[in-house]
PDB file of C-alpha atoms in Angstrom:
ATOM      1  CA  MET A 839      68.660  42.359 -12.379  1.00 47.00           C
ATOM      2  CA  GLU A 840      67.865  39.257 -11.014  1.00 53.00           C
ATOM      3  CA  PRO A 841      64.251  38.472 -10.112  1.00 73.00           C
ATOM      4  CA  PHE A 842      62.702  38.708  -6.505  1.00 89.00           C
ATOM      5  CA  ARG A 843      59.718  38.094  -4.640  1.00 91.00           C
ATOM      6  CA  SER A 844      57.753  39.630  -2.379  1.00 93.00           C
ATOM      7  CA  HIS A 845      56.108  37.813   0.424  1.00 94.00           C
ATOM      8  CA  ILE A 846      53.857  39.605   3.346  1.00 95.00           C
ATOM      9  CA  CYS A 847      55.144  38.748   6.877  1.00 94.00           C
ATOM     10  CA  ILE A 848      52.986  36.298   9.294  1.00 94.00           C
ATOM     11  CA  THR A 849      55.121  34.445  11.564  1.00 94.00           C
ATOM     12  CA  ASP A 850      57.455  34.966  14.351  1.00 92.00           C
ATOM     13  CA  SER A 851      59.892  33.841  12.275  1.00 94.00           C
ATOM     14  CA  ASP A 852      59.506  36.164   9.376  1.00 93.00           C
ATOM     15  CA  PHE A 853      59.605  39.323  12.015  1.00 91.00           C
ATOM     16  CA  ALA A 854      62.791  38.336  13.649  1.00 91.00           C
ATOM     17  CA  ARG A 855      64.486  38.192  10.018  1.00 93.00           C
ATOM     18  CA  CYS A 856      63.119  41.412   9.125  1.00 91.00           C
ATOM     19  CA  MET A 857      64.105  42.945  12.038  1.00 88.00           C
ATOM     20  CA  THR A 858      67.660  41.648  11.548  1.00 89.00           C
ATOM     21  CA  PHE A 859      67.684  43.250   8.259  1.00 90.00           C
ATOM     22  CA  LEU A 860      65.889  46.312   9.693  1.00 84.00           C
ATOM     23  CA  LEU A 861      69.033  46.863  12.285  1.00 82.00           C
ATOM     24  CA  THR A 862      71.554  45.701   9.406  1.00 83.00           C
ATOM     25  CA  THR A 863      70.163  48.374   6.815  1.00 81.00           C
ATOM     26  CA  ARG A 864      68.414  51.252   8.951  1.00 71.00           C
ATOM     27  CA  ARG A 865      71.851  53.143   8.033  1.00 67.00           C
ATOM     28  CA  THR A 866      70.722  53.525   4.581  1.00 67.00           C
ATOM     29  CA  ALA A 867      67.055  55.581   5.597  1.00 58.00           C
ATOM     30  CA  ASP A 868      69.470  57.917   7.868  1.00 62.00           C
ATOM     31  CA  PRO A 869      72.923  57.657   8.955  1.00 65.00           C
ATOM     32  CA  GLY A 870      71.496  59.166  12.366  1.00 67.00           C
ATOM     33  CA  LEU A 871      69.016  56.724  12.728  1.00 70.00           C
ATOM     34  CA  ARG A 872      69.054  55.172  16.295  1.00 75.00           C
ATOM     35  CA  THR A 873      68.376  51.033  16.778  1.00 80.00           C
ATOM     36  CA  ALA A 874      65.373  52.073  19.459  1.00 82.00           C
ATOM     37  CA  ASP A 875      63.594  54.453  16.764  1.00 79.00           C
ATOM     38  CA  ALA A 876      63.850  51.506  14.160  1.00 79.00           C
ATOM     39  CA  TYR A 877      62.458  49.446  16.741  1.00 83.00           C
ATOM     40  CA  ALA A 878      59.672  51.907  17.594  1.00 86.00           C
ATOM     41  CA  ALA A 879      58.794  52.237  13.802  1.00 85.00           C
ATOM     42  CA  MET A 880      58.689  48.041  13.492  1.00 87.00           C
ATOM     43  CA  LEU A 881      56.417  48.097  16.186  1.00 90.00           C
ATOM     44  CA  ARG A 882      54.150  50.601  14.940  1.00 92.00           C
ATOM     45  CA  VAL A 883      53.691  48.852  11.504  1.00 92.00           C
ATOM     46  CA  LEU A 884      52.845  45.356  13.543  1.00 91.00           C
ATOM     47  CA  LYS A 885      50.523  47.221  15.312  1.00 94.00           C
ATOM     48  CA  TYR A 886      48.913  49.344  12.306  1.00 96.00           C
ATOM     49  CA  GLY A 887      49.572  47.857   9.128  1.00 95.00           C
ATOM     50  CA  ALA A 888      52.126  45.228   7.774  1.00 96.00           C
ATOM     51  CA  LEU A 889      55.641  44.234   6.661  1.00 95.00           C
ATOM     52  CA  LEU A 890      56.610  43.331   3.147  1.00 96.00           C
ATOM     53  CA  ARG A 891      59.857  41.481   2.734  1.00 95.00           C
ATOM     54  CA  TYR A 892      61.539  40.838  -0.783  1.00 94.00           C
ATOM     55  CA  GLU A 893      63.693  37.455  -1.069  1.00 94.00           C
ATOM     56  CA  ASP A 894      65.930  36.853  -3.982  1.00 90.00           C
ATOM     57  CA  GLU A 895      66.115  33.687  -5.972  1.00 90.00           C
ATOM     58  CA  ARG A 896      68.036  32.066  -2.584  1.00 91.00           C
ATOM     59  CA  GLY A 897      65.491  33.428  -0.159  1.00 92.00           C
ATOM     60  CA  GLU A 898      67.648  36.145   1.171  1.00 92.00           C
ATOM     61  CA  ILE A 899      66.185  39.156   2.083  1.00 93.00           C
ATOM     62  CA  ILE A 900      66.996  42.188  -0.376  1.00 91.00           C
ATOM     63  CA  GLY A 901      64.459  44.516   0.986  1.00 91.00           C
ATOM     64  CA  ILE A 902      61.770  45.733   3.657  1.00 92.00           C
ATOM     65  CA  ALA A 903      58.840  48.076   3.672  1.00 93.00           C
ATOM     66  CA  GLY A 904      56.677  48.389   6.149  1.00 93.00           C
ATOM     67  CA  TYR A 905      53.724  50.552   6.247  1.00 96.00           C
ATOM     68  CA  THR A 906      50.426  51.406   8.864  1.00 96.00           C
ATOM     69  CA  LEU A 907      47.016  52.347   7.533  1.00 97.00           C
ATOM     70  CA  GLY A 908      46.958  56.169   8.952  1.00 95.00           C
ATOM     71  CA  THR A 909      49.320  57.836   9.473  1.00 92.00           C
ATOM     72  CA  PRO A 910      50.941  58.356  13.870  1.00 88.00           C
ATOM     73  CA  HIS A 911      50.459  62.305  13.559  1.00 84.00           C
ATOM     74  CA  GLN A 912      47.083  61.797  13.188  1.00 91.00           C
ATOM     75  CA  GLU A 913      46.712  58.420  15.530  1.00 94.00           C
ATOM     76  CA  TYR A 914      46.098  56.139  12.958  1.00 95.00           C
ATOM     77  CA  GLU A 915      42.438  57.433  12.193  1.00 96.00           C
ATOM     78  CA  ASP A 916      42.938  59.005   8.524  1.00 96.00           C
ATOM     79  CA  ARG A 917      42.685  55.268   6.992  1.00 95.00           C
ATOM     80  CA  ASP A 918      41.979  56.620   3.958  1.00 97.00           C
ATOM     81  CA  VAL A 919      46.387  56.869   4.311  1.00 97.00           C
ATOM     82  CA  ALA A 920      48.851  54.603   3.615  1.00 98.00           C
ATOM     83  CA  TYR A 921      52.082  55.495   5.346  1.00 97.00           C
ATOM     84  CA  VAL A 922      55.022  54.156   4.266  1.00 95.00           C
ATOM     85  CA  GLU A 923      57.305  53.850   7.633  1.00 88.00           C
ATOM     86  CA  TYR A 924      60.367  52.581   5.714  1.00 84.00           C
ATOM     87  CA  CYS A 925      61.326  51.348   2.646  1.00 84.00           C
ATOM     88  CA  LEU A 926      65.081  49.815   3.128  1.00 83.00           C
ATOM     89  CA  MET A 927      66.946  48.353   0.657  1.00 80.00           C
ATOM     90  CA  PRO A 928      71.416  47.544   1.167  1.00 76.00           C
ATOM     91  CA  LEU A 929      73.525  50.432  -0.747  1.00 71.00           C
ATOM     92  CA  THR A 930      74.452  47.519  -3.208  1.00 75.00           C
ATOM     93  CA  ARG A 931      70.861  47.647  -4.617  1.00 77.00           C
ATOM     94  CA  GLN A 932      70.638  51.524  -4.727  1.00 72.00           C
ATOM     95  CA  HIS A 933      71.144  52.789  -8.634  1.00 69.00           C
ATOM     96  CA  THR A 934      68.870  49.778  -9.871  1.00 81.00           C
ATOM     97  CA  MET A 935      65.340  49.228 -10.684  1.00 87.00           C
ATOM     98  CA  PHE A 936      64.802  47.455  -7.314  1.00 87.00           C
ATOM     99  CA  PHE A 937      63.216  50.533  -5.779  1.00 88.00           C
ATOM    100  CA  PRO A 938      60.790  51.456  -8.419  1.00 90.00           C
ATOM    101  CA  LYS A 939      59.630  47.655  -9.082  1.00 91.00           C
ATOM    102  CA  GLY A 940      59.249  47.455  -5.104  1.00 92.00           C
ATOM    103  CA  LEU A 941      57.398  50.053  -4.935  1.00 94.00           C
ATOM    104  CA  GLY A 942      54.600  48.822  -7.429  1.00 94.00           C
ATOM    105  CA  ILE A 943      54.290  45.730  -5.567  1.00 94.00           C
ATOM    106  CA  LEU A 944      54.065  47.672  -2.386  1.00 96.00           C
ATOM    107  CA  VAL A 945      51.255  49.989  -3.771  1.00 96.00           C
ATOM    108  CA  ARG A 946      49.548  46.771  -5.404  1.00 95.00           C
ATOM    109  CA  THR A 947      49.690  44.955  -1.718  1.00 96.00           C
ATOM    110  CA  ILE A 948      48.343  48.288  -0.103  1.00 97.00           C
ATOM    111  CA  GLN A 949      45.035  48.613  -3.193  1.00 97.00           C
ATOM    112  CA  GLU A 950      44.424  44.867  -2.555  1.00 96.00           C
ATOM    113  CA  ARG A 951      44.101  44.710   1.560  1.00 96.00           C
ATOM    114  CA  HIS A 952      43.097  48.181   1.903  1.00 96.00           C
ATOM    115  CA  PRO A 953      40.831  49.465  -0.551  1.00 96.00           C
ATOM    116  CA  GLU A 954      39.860  52.335   1.714  1.00 97.00           C
ATOM    117  CA  ALA A 955      43.240  53.645   0.852  1.00 97.00           C
ATOM    118  CA  VAL A 956      43.604  56.306  -1.473  1.00 98.00           C
ATOM    119  CA  TRP A 957      46.805  58.158  -0.395  1.00 98.00           C
ATOM    120  CA  MET A 958      50.450  57.211   0.414  1.00 98.00           C
ATOM    121  CA  SER A 959      52.078  59.395   2.376  1.00 97.00           C
ATOM    122  CA  LEU A 960      56.077  58.901   3.419  1.00 94.00           C
ATOM    123  CA  ALA A 961      58.677  60.077   5.388  1.00 89.00           C
ATOM    124  CA  ALA A 962      61.745  61.228   4.065  1.00 88.00           C
ATOM    125  CA  ALA A 963      64.924  62.282   6.910  1.00 85.00           C
ATOM    126  CA  GLU A 964      65.351  66.151   6.062  1.00 88.00           C
ATOM    127  CA  ARG A 965      69.681  64.962   5.958  1.00 85.00           C
ATOM    128  CA  HIS A 966      68.911  62.061   3.470  1.00 83.00           C
ATOM    129  CA  ARG A 967      69.311  64.220   0.017  1.00 87.00           C
ATOM    130  CA  ARG A 968      68.907  60.871  -1.873  1.00 85.00           C
ATOM    131  CA  ASN A 969      65.308  59.802  -0.474  1.00 87.00           C
ATOM    132  CA  ASN A 970      64.257  63.274  -0.746  1.00 92.00           C
ATOM    133  CA  ARG A 971      65.057  63.618  -4.356  1.00 92.00           C
ATOM    134  CA  LEU A 972      63.188  59.517  -4.903  1.00 91.00           C
ATOM    135  CA  TYR A 973      60.173  60.192  -2.943  1.00 95.00           C
ATOM    136  CA  ALA A 974      59.860  63.860  -4.873  1.00 96.00           C
ATOM    137  CA  LYS A 975      59.934  61.979  -8.374  1.00 96.00           C
ATOM    138  CA  PHE A 976      56.226  60.355  -7.739  1.00 96.00           C
ATOM    139  CA  ALA A 977      55.057  62.463  -4.267  1.00 97.00           C
ATOM    140  CA  ARG A 978      54.678  66.292  -3.426  1.00 97.00           C
ATOM    141  CA  PRO A 979      55.996  67.901   0.155  1.00 96.00           C
ATOM    142  CA  SER A 980      53.299  67.864   2.529  1.00 96.00           C
ATOM    143  CA  GLY A 981      54.897  68.401   5.918  1.00 94.00           C
ATOM    144  CA  ARG A 982      57.369  67.996   8.252  1.00 94.00           C
ATOM    145  CA  ILE A 983      57.545  65.706  11.337  1.00 86.00           C
ATOM    146  CA  GLU A 984      60.158  66.248  13.783  1.00 85.00           C
ATOM    147  CA  TYR A 985      61.458  64.040  16.498  1.00 76.00           C
ATOM    148  CA  PRO A 986      64.294  63.845  19.235  1.00 75.00           C
ATOM    149  CA  GLY A 987      66.935  64.200  17.064  1.00 73.00           C
ATOM    150  CA  ILE A 988      65.730  63.731  13.474  1.00 78.00           C
ATOM    151  CA  ASN A 989      63.562  65.921  11.439  1.00 85.00           C
ATOM    152  CA  MET A 990      61.289  64.310   8.604  1.00 88.00           C
ATOM    153  CA  ASN A 991      59.912  66.028   5.493  1.00 94.00           C
ATOM    154  CA  LEU A 992      56.493  64.114   4.699  1.00 95.00           C
ATOM    155  CA  TYR A 993      55.344  63.588   0.844  1.00 97.00           C
ATOM    156  CA  THR A 994      51.897  62.490  -0.091  1.00 97.00           C
ATOM    157  CA  ALA A 995      50.789  61.233  -3.557  1.00 98.00           C
ATOM    158  CA  ALA A 996      47.407  59.502  -4.414  1.00 98.00           C
ATOM    159  CA  LEU A 997      48.242  55.629  -4.657  1.00 98.00           C
ATOM    160  CA  GLU A 998      46.788  55.462  -8.151  1.00 97.00           C
ATOM    161  CA  GLU A 999      49.383  57.888  -8.937  1.00 97.00           C
ATOM    162  CA  VAL A1000      52.065  56.014  -7.274  1.00 97.00           C
ATOM    163  CA  ARG A1001      51.025  52.798  -9.350  1.00 97.00           C
ATOM    164  CA  ARG A1002      50.849  54.480 -12.863  1.00 96.00           C
ATOM    165  CA  TYR A1003      54.253  56.414 -11.986  1.00 96.00           C
ATOM    166  CA  ALA A1004      55.766  52.083 -10.717  1.00 94.00           C
ATOM    167  CA  GLU A1005      54.156  50.951 -13.811  1.00 94.00           C
ATOM    168  CA  ARG A1006      56.433  52.512 -15.996  1.00 94.00           C
ATOM    169  CA  PHE A1007      59.464  50.014 -14.720  1.00 88.00           C
ATOM    170  CA  ASP A1008      57.536  47.104 -15.072  1.00 82.00           C
TER     171      ASP A1008
END
């Protein structure tokens, strides 16, 4: 697998490129994910957290991960939790080492930027079997969130445990 780099998005151009990527790959997170839901998730990340983009050697975006400090269901007051709104990659990257390596970068970024964060929480669409199986490899089921038209399973793990899991793939 070719090397890749990660960057925290800062400029309007960064966000525009990532939004385009989000809109073209959102169906990998959930085939029923609506454009309005993808847009709302991006706005939450921009307001309460950070957006990372992963690029190949040509500078093309090959993945994005957005997180908030605090969870939407606790009105972002639980600042010891980094809530991953989305981590997206094209289908061509599935079944590669891209996800665990990108997960490691995401965890290290969160730990460096937010030392108060102890937990990672992720949500997978109930009907998205792949993401549910994937998240269950390093996090425990911790609840459900119901949105209009989509039900999400929550997974939670200590950031340090997720870091150790991801390090196995470095």
